[in-house]
PDB file of C-alpha atoms in Angstrom:
ATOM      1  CA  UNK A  23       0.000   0.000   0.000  1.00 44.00           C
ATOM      2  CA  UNK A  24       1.131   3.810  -0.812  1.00 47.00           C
ATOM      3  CA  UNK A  25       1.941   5.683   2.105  1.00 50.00           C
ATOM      4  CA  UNK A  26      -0.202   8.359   3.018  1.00 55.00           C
ATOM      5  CA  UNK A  27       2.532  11.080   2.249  1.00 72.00           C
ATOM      6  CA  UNK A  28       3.252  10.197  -1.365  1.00 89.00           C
ATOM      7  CA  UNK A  29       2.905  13.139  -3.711  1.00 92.00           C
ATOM      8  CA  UNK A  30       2.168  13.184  -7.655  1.00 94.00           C
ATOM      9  CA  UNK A  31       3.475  15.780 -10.054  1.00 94.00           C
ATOM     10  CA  UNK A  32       4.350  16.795 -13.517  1.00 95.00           C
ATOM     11  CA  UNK A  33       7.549  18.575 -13.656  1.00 94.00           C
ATOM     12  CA  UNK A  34       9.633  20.369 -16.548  1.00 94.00           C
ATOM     13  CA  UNK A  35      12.950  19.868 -16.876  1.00 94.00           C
ATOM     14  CA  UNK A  36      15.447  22.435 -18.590  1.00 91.00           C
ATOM     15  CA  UNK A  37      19.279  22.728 -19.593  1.00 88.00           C
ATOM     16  CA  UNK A  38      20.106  23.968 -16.250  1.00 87.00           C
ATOM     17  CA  UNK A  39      22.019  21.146 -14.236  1.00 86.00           C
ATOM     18  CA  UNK A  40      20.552  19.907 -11.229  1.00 85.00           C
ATOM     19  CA  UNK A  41      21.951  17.693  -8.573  1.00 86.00           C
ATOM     20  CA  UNK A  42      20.346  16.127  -5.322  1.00 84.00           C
ATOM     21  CA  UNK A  43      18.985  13.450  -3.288  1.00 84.00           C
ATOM     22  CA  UNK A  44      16.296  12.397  -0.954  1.00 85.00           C
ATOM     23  CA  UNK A  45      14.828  10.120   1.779  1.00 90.00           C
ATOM     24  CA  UNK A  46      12.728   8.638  -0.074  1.00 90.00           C
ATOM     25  CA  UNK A  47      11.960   6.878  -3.545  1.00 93.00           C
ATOM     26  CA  UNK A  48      11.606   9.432  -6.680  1.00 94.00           C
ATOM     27  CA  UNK A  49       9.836   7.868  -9.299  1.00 93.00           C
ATOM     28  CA  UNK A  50      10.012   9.206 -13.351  1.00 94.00           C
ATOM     29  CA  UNK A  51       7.642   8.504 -15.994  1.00 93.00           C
ATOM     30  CA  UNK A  52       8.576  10.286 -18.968  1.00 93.00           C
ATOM     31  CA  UNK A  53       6.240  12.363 -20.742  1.00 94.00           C
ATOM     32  CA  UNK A  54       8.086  14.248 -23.200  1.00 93.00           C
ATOM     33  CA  UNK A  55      11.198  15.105 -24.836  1.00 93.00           C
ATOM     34  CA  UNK A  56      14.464  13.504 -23.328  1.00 92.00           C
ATOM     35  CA  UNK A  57      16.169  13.685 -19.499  1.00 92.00           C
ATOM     36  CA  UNK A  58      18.916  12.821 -19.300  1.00 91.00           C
ATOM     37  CA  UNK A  59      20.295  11.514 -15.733  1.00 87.00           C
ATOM     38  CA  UNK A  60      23.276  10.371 -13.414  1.00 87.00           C
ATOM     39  CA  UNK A  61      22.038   8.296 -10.377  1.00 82.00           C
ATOM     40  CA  UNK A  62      24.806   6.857  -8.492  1.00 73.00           C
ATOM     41  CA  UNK A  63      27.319   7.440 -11.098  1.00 73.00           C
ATOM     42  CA  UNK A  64      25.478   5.330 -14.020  1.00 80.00           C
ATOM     43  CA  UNK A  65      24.360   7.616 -16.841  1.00 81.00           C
ATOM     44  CA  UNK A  66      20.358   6.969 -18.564  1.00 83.00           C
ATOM     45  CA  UNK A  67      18.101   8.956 -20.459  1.00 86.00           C
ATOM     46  CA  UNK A  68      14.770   8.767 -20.039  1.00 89.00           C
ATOM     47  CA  UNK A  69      12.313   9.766 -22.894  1.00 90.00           C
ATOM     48  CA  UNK A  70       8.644   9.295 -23.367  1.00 89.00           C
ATOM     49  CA  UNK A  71       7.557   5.721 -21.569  1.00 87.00           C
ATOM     50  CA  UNK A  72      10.912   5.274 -20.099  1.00 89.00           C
ATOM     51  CA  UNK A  73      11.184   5.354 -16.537  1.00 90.00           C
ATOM     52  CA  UNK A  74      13.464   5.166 -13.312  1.00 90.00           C
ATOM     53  CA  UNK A  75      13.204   4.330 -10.037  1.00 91.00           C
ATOM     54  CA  UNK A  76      16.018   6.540  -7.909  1.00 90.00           C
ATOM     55  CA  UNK A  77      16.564   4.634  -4.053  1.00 89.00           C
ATOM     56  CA  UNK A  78      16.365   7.181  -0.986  1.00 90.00           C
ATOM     57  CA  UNK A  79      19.940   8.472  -0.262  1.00 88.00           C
ATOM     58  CA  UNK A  80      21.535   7.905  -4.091  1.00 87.00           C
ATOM     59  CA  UNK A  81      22.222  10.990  -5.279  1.00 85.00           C
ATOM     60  CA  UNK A  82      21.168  12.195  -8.833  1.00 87.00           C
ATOM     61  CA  UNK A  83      22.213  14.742 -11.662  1.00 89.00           C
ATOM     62  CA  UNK A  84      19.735  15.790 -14.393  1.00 91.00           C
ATOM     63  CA  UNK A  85      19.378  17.872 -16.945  1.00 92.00           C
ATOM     64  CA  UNK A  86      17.350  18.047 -20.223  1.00 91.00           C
ATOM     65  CA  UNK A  87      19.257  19.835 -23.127  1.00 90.00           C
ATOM     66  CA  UNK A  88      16.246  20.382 -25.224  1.00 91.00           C
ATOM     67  CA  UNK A  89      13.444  20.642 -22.194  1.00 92.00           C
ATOM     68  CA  UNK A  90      11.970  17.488 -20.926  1.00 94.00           C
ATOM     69  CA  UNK A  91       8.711  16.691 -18.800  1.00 95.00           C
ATOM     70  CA  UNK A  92       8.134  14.325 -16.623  1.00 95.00           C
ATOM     71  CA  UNK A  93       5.484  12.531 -14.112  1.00 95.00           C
ATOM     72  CA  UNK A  94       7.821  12.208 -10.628  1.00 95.00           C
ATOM     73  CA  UNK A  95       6.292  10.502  -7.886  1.00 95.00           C
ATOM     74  CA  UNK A  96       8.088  10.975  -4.313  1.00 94.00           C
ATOM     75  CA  UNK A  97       7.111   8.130  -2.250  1.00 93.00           C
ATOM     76  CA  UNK A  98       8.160   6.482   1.190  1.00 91.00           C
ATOM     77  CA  UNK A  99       6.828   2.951  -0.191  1.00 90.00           C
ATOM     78  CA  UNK A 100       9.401   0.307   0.665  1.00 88.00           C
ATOM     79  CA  UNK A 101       7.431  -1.856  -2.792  1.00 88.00           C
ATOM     80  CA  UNK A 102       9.691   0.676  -4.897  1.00 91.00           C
ATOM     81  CA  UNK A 103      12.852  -1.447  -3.826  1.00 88.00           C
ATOM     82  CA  UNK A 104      11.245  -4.445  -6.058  1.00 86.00           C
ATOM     83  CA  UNK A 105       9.894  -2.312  -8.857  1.00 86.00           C
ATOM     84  CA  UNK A 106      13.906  -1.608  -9.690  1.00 82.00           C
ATOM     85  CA  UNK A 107      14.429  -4.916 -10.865  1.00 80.00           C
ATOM     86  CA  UNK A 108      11.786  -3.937 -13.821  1.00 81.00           C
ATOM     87  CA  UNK A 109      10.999  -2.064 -16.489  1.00 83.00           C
ATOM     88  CA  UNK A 110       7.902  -0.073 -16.499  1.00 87.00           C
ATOM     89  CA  UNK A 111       5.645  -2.074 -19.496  1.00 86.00           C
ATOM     90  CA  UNK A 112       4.729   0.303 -22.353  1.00 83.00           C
ATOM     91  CA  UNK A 113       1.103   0.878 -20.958  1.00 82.00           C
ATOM     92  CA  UNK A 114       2.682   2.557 -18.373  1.00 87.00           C
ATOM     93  CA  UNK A 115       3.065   5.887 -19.926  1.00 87.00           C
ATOM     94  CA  UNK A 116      -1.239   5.877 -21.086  1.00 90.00           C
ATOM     95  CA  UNK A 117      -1.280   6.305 -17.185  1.00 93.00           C
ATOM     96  CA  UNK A 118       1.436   8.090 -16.254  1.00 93.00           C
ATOM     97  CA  UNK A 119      -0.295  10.350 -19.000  1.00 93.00           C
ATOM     98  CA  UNK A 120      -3.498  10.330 -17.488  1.00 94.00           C
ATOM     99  CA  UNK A 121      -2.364  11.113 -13.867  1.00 95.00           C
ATOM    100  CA  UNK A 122      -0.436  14.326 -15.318  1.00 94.00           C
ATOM    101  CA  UNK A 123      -3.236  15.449 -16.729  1.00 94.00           C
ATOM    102  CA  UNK A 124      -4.769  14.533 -12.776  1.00 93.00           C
ATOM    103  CA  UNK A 125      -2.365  16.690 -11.643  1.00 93.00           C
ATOM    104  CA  UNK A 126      -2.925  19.306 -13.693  1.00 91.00           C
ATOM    105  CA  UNK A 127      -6.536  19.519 -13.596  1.00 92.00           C
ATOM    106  CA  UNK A 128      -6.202  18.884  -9.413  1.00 90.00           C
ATOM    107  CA  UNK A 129      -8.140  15.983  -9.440  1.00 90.00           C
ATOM    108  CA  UNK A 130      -8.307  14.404  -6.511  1.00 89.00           C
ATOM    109  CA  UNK A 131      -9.162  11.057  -6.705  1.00 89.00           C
ATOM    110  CA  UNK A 132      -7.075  10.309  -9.102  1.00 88.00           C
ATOM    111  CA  UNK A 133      -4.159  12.322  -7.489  1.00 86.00           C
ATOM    112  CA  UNK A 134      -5.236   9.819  -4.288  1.00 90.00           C
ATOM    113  CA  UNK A 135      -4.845   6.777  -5.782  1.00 91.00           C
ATOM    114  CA  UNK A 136      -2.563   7.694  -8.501  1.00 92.00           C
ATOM    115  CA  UNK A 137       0.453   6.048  -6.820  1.00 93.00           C
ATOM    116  CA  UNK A 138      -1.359   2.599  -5.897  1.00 92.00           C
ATOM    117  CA  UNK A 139      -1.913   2.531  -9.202  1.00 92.00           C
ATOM    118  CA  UNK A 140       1.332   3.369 -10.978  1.00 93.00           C
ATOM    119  CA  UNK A 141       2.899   0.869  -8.528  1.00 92.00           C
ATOM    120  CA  UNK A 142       0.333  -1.729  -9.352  1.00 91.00           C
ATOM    121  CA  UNK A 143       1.015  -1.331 -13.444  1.00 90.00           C
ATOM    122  CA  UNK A 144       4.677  -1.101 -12.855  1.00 89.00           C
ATOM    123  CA  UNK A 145       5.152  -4.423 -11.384  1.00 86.00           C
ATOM    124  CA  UNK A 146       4.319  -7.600 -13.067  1.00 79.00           C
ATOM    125  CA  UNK A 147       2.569 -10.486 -11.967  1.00 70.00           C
ATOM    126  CA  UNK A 148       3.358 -11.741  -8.491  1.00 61.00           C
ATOM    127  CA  UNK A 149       4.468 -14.960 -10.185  1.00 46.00           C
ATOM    128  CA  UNK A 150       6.870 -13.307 -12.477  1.00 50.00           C
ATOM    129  CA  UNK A 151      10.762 -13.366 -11.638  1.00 52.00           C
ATOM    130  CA  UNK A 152      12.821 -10.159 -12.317  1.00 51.00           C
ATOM    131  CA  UNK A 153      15.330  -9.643 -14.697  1.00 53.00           C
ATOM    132  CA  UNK A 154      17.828 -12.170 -15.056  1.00 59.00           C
ATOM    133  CA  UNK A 155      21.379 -10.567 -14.273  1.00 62.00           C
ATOM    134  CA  UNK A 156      23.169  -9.722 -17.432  1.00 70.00           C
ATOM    135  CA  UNK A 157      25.908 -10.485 -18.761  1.00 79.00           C
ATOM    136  CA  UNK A 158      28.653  -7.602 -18.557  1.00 87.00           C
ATOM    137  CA  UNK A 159      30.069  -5.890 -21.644  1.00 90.00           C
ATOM    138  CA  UNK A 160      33.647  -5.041 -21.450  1.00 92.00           C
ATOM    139  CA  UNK A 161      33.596  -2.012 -23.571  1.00 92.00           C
ATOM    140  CA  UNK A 162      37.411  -1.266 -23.489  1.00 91.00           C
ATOM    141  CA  UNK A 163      37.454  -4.417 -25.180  1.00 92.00           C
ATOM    142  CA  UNK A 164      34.811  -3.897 -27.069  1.00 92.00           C
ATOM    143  CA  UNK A 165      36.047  -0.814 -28.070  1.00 89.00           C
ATOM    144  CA  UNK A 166      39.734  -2.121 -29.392  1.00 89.00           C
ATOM    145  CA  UNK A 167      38.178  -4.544 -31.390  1.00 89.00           C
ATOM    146  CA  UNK A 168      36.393  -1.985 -33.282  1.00 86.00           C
ATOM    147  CA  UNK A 169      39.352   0.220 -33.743  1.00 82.00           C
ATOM    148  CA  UNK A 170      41.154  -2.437 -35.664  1.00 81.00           C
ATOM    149  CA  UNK A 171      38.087  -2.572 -38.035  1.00 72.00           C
ATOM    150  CA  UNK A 172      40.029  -0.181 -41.107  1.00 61.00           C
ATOM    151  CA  UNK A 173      37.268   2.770 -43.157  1.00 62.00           C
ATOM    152  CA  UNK A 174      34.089   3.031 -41.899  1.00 63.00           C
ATOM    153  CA  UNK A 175      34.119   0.491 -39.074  1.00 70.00           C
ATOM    154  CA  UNK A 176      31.911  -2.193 -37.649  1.00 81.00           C
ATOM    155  CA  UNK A 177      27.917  -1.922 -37.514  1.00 84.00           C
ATOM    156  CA  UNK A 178      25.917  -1.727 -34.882  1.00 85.00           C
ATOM    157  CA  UNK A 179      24.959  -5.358 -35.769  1.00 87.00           C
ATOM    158  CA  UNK A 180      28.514  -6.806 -35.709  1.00 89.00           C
ATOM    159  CA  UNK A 181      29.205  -4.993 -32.536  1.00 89.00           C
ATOM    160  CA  UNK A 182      25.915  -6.391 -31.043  1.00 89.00           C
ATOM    161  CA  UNK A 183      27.164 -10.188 -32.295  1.00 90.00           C
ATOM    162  CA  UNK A 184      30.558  -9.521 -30.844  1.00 90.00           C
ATOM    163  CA  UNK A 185      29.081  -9.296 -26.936  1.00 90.00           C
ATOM    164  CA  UNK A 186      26.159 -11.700 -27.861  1.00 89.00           C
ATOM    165  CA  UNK A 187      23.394  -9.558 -28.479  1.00 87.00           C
ATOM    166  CA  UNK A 188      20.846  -8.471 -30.656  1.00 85.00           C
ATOM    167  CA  UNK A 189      20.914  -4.652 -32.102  1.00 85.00           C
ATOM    168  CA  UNK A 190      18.297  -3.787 -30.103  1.00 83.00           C
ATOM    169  CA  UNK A 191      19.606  -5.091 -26.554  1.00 86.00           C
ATOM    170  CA  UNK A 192      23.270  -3.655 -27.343  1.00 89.00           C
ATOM    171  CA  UNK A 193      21.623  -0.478 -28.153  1.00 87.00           C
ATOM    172  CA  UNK A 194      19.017  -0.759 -25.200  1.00 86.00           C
ATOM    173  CA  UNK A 195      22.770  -1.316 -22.692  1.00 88.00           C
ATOM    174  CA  UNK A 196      24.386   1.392 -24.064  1.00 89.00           C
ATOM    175  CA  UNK A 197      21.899   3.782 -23.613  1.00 86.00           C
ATOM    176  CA  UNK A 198      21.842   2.331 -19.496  1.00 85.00           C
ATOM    177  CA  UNK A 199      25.373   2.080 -19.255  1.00 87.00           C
ATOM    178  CA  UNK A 200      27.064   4.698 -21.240  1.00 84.00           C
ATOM    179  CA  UNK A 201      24.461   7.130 -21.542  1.00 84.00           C
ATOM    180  CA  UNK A 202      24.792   7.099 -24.952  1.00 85.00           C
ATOM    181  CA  UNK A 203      23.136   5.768 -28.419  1.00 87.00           C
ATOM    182  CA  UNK A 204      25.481   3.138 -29.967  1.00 88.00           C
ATOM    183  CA  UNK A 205      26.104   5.385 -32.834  1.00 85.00           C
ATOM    184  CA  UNK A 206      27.133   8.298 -30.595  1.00 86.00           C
ATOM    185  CA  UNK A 207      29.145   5.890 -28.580  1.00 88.00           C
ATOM    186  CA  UNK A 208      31.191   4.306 -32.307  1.00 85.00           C
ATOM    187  CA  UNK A 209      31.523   8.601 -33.704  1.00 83.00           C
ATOM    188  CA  UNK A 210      33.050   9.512 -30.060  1.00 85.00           C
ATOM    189  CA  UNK A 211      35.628   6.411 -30.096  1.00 84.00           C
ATOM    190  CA  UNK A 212      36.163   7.099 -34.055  1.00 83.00           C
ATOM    191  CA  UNK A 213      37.258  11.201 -33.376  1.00 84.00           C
ATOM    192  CA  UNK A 214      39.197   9.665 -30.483  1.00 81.00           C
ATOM    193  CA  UNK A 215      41.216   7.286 -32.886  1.00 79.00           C
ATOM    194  CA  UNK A 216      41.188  10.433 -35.298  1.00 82.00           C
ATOM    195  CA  UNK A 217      42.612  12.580 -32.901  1.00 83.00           C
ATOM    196  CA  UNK A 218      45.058  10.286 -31.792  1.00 81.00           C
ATOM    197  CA  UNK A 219      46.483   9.740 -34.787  1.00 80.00           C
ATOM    198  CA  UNK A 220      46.720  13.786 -35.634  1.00 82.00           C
ATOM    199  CA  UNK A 221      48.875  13.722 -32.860  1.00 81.00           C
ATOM    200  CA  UNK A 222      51.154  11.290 -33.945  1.00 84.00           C
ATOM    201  CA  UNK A 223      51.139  13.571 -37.186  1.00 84.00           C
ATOM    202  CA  UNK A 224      49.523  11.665 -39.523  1.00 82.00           C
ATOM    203  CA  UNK A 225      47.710  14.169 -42.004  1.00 83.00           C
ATOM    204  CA  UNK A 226      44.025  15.171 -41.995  1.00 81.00           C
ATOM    205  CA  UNK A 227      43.572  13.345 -45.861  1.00 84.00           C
ATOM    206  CA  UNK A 228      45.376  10.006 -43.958  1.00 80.00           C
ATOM    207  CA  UNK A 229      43.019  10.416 -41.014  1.00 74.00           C
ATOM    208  CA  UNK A 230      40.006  11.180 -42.812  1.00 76.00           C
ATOM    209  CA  UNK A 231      40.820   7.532 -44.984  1.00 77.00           C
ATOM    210  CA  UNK A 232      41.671   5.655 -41.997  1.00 75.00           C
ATOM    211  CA  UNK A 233      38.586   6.825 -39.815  1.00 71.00           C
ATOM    212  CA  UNK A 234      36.151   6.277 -43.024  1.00 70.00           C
ATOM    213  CA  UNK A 235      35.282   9.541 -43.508  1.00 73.00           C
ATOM    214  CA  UNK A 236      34.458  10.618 -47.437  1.00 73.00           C
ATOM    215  CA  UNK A 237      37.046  13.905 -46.961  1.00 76.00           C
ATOM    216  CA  UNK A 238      39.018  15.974 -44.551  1.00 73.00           C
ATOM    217  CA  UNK A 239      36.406  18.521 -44.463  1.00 77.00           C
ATOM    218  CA  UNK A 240      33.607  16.262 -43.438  1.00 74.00           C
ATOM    219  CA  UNK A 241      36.321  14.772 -40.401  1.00 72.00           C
ATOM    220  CA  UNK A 242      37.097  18.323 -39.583  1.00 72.00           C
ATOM    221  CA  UNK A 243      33.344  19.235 -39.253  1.00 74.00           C
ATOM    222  CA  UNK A 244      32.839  16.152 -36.991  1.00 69.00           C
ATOM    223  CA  UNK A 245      35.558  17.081 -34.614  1.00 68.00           C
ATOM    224  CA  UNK A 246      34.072  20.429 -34.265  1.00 70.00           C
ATOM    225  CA  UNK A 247      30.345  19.426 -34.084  1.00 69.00           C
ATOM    226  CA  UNK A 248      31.651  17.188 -31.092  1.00 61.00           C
ATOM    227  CA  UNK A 249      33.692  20.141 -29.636  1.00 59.00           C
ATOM    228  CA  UNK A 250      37.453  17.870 -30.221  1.00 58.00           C
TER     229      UNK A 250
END
């Protein structure tokens, strides 16, 4: 059961860092646009249907580049410790959407029983076991076998076979672990290798080849879009 102190509401996030913690659980349901968040160290972003469950005590950083909103829910109910070991199902965000609007609109009943009810949808079946644990990805090694790949580089689909996975769950980890899409995460080591190599004084043409980009301008406009 909810405790009688837990509180619903929609809040806006902006490019203005934040940092904190609390004594109890915080909750997230995205709503819209993208936040993106550091709980404990471990980088996430959570976008619309995604959703987080932060422990009392860990302390969090957030900040939404391009705006963000978001249903929190700041709750003393000791259930939250379980719901971590899920994922909130997709048909969590038609109520997370609904109790916004709730909150919005100050409706009370729904405000009331809100949390009983996002708790309820978030968990699955008392029969159901939670997530398996996975399998780790060493991405330093993950990441020197795809620097020996010569032009353009692996996909995101030979990457994924390399650790075992599908596209999707690689893509699905490095968003949880790195903070990161996979093809942010493959540019970012690419200028690395580029950079590296500039220093050793290779030229930008040689560079450009090796790091599979179609000309030095197109390298050189990388490096700047990603401020190297």
């Amino acid at each position: 059961m909810p405790a009688a102190h837990d509180h619903l509401s929609v809040r806006d996030y902006s490019a203005s860092h934040g940092s904190h913690d609390h004594d109890h659980f915080q909750i997230l349901l995205g709503l819209q646009g993208e936040l993106e968040l550091e709980v404990a160290g471990r980088g996430r972003r959570i976008a619309a249907g995604d959703g987080c469950v932060v422990p009392p005590g860990e302390r969090h950083d957030f900040e939404a580049r391009f705006g963000a909103r978001c249903l929190v829910l700041d709750s003393h109910t000791s259930d939250w410790a379980r719901a971590r070991s899920f994922a909130p199902p997709p048909a969590t965000l038609a109520l997370a959407t609904y109790l916004a609007r709730a909150c919005t609109d100050r409706l009370p009943r729904a405000q009331q029983q809100g949390p009983s009810l996002l708790l309820e949808a978030w968990l699955p079946p008392t029969d159901a076991s939670p997530l398996r644990p996975r399998r780790a990805i060493d991405w330093d090694a993950l990441a020197r076998w795809a620097l020996t790949r010569s032009g353009v580089g692996p996909t995101v689909a030979e990457l994924a076979a390399r650790v075992h996975l599908s596209a999707a769950q690689l893509a699905a980890r490095c968003r949880d672990e790195r903070g990161q899409s996979t093809q942010q995460w493959l540019r970012e080591l690419r200028l690395a290798q580029a950079r590296a190599w500039r220093e050793q004084g290779l030229s930008v043409a040689e560079v450009a080849r090796r790091s599979g980009y179609r000309s030095p301008s197109a390298l050189t406009a990388a490096r700047r879009r990603a401020g190297i």
